CSV table of C-alpha atoms in Angstrom, one decimal:
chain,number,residue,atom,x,y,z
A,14,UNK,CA,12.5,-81.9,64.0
A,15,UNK,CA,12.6,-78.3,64.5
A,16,UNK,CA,8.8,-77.0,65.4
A,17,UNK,CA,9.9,-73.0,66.3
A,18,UNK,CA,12.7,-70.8,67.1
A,19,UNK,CA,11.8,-67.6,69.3
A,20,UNK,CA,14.6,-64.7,70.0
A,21,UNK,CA,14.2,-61.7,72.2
A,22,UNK,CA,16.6,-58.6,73.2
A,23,UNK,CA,15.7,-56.7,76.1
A,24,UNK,CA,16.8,-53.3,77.4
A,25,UNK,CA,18.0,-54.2,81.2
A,26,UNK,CA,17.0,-50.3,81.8
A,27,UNK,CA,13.2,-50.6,81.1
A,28,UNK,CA,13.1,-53.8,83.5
A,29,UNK,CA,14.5,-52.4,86.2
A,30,UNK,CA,12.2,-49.5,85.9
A,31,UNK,CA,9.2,-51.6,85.7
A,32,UNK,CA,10.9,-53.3,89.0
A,33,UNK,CA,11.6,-50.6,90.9
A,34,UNK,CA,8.2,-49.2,89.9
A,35,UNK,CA,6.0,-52.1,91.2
A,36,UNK,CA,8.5,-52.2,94.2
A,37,UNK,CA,9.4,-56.1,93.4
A,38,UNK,CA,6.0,-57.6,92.8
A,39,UNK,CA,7.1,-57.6,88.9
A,40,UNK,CA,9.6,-60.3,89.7
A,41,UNK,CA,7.3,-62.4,91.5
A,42,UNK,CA,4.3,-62.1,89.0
A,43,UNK,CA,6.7,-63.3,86.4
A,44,UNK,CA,8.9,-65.4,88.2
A,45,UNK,CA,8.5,-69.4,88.8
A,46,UNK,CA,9.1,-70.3,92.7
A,47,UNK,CA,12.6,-71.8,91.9
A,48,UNK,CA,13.4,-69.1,89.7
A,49,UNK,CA,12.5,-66.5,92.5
A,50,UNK,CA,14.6,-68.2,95.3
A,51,UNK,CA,17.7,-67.6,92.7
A,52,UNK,CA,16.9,-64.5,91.6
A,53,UNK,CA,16.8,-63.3,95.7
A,54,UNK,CA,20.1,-64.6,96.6
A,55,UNK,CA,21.5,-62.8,92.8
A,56,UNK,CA,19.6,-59.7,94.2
A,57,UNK,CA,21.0,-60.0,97.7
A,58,UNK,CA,24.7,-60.5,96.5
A,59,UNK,CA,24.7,-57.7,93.9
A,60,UNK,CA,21.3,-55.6,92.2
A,61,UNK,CA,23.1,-55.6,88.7
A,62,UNK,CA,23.0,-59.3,88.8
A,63,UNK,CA,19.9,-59.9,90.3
A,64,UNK,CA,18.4,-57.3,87.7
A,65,UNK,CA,20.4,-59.0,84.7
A,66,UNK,CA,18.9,-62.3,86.1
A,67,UNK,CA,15.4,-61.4,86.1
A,68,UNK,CA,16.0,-60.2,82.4
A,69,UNK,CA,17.1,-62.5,81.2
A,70,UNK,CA,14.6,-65.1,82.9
A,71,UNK,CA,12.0,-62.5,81.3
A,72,UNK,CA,13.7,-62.9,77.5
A,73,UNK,CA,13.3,-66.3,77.5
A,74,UNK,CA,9.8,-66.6,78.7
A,75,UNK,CA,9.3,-64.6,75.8
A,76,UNK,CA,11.3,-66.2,73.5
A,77,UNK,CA,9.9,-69.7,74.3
A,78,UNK,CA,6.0,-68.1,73.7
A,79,UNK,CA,7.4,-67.1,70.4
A,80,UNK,CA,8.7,-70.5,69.6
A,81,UNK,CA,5.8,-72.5,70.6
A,82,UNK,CA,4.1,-70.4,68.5
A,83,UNK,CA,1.3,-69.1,70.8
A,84,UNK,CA,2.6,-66.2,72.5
A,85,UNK,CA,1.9,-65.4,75.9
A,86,UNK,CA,-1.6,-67.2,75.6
A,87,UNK,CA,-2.6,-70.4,77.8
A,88,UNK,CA,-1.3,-73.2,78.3
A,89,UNK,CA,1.9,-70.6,78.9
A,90,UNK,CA,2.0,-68.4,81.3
A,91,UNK,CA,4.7,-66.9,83.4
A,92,UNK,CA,5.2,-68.8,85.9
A,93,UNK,CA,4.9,-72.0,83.9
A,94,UNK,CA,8.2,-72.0,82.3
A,95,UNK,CA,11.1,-71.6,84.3
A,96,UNK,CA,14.8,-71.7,82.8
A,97,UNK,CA,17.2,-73.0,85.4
A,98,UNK,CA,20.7,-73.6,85.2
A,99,UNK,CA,22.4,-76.8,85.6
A,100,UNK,CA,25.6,-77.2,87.6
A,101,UNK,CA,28.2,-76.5,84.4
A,102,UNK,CA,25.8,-73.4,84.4
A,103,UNK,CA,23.5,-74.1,81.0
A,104,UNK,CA,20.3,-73.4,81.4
A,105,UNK,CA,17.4,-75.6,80.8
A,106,UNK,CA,13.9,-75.2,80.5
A,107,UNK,CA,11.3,-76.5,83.6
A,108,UNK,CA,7.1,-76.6,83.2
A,109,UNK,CA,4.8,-76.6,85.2
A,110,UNK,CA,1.3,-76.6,85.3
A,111,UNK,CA,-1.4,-76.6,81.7
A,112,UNK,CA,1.8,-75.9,79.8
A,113,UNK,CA,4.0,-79.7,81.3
A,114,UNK,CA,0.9,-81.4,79.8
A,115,UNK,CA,0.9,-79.5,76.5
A,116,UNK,CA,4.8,-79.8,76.2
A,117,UNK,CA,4.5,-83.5,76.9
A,118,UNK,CA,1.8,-84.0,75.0
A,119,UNK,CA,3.1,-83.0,71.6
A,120,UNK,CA,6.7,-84.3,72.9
A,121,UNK,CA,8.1,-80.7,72.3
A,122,UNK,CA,11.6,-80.2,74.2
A,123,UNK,CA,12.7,-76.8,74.4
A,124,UNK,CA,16.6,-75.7,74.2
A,125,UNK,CA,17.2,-72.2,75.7
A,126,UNK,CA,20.1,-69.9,76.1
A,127,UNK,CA,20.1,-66.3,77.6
A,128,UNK,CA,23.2,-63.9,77.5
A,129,UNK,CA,23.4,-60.6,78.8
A,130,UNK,CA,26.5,-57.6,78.0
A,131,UNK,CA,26.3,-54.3,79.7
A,132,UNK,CA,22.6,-53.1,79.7
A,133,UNK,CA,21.3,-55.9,76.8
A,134,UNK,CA,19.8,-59.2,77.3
A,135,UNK,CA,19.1,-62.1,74.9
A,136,UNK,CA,17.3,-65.1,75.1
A,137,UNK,CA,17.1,-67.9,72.1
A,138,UNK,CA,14.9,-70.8,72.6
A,139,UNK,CA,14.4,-73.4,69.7
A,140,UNK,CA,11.7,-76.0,70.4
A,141,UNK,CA,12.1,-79.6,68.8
A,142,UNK,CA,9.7,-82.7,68.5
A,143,UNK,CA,10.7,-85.7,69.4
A,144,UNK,CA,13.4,-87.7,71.5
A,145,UNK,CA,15.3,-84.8,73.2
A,146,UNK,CA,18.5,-84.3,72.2
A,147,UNK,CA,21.3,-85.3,74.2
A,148,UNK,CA,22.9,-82.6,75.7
A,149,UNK,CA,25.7,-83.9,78.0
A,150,UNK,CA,28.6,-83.9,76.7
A,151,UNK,CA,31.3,-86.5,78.0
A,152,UNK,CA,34.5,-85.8,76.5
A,153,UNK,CA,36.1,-88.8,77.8
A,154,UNK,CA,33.7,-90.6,74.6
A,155,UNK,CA,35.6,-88.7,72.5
A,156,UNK,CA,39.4,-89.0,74.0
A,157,UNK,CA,41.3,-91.3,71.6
């Protein structure tokens, strides 16, 4: 069962000022610790990427506050909800903290994508109760 959907679109430009006007402490205010390790090698390799990844992390932190309905009041907080990516690259949510125990008590799973194009981000988190959904996909089940 569906309990919220939250969207949000994000101007890269007005990040990166906020950045580059708190000389980085923006990324590690908002930032979980895993998030922040990525987000410095991104940085490292190349500043667009690391500035699209932070973004984008950004968008879906607010996305997911929109779809649990609560905005960015306790038990969420930044650094509570992480999206991480797995291997294949899809990103999945992580908790931590006030907001693992509220998740888990209402048995809310959260399913999140981020995009970014050019100087645009988006994030789309929609928040289901329940078993989670299986999200692996194996295509030998379906090979005939």
């Amino acid at each position: 069962m569906i309990i919220g959907i939250g969207t949000d679109l994000l101007q890269m430009g007005r990040l990166r000022a906020a950045y580059e006007r708190t000389q980085g402490r923006l990324a590690k205010r908002i930032l979980g610790d895993e998030e922040y390790l990525v987000f410095q090698q991104r940085l490292g390799r190349n500043y667009k990427r690391g500035m699209a990844y932070l973004a984008t992390r950004f968008a879906a932190k607010e996305a997911f506050s929109k779809a649990i309905g609560l905005g960015m009041h306790m038990p969420m907080s930044w650094r509570s909800l992480q999206t991480l990516n797995e291997p294949s690259g899809k990103p999945y949510t992580k908790y931590s903290g006030a907001l693992l125990q509220f998740m888990e008590d209402k048995q809310w799973h959260a399913h999140v994508t981020v995009t970014d194009e050019q100087e645009m981000v988006m994030a789309f988190v929609v928040v289901s109760y329940g078993t989670p959904i299986v999200t692996t996909f194996d295509p030998q089940n379906y090979l005939g």
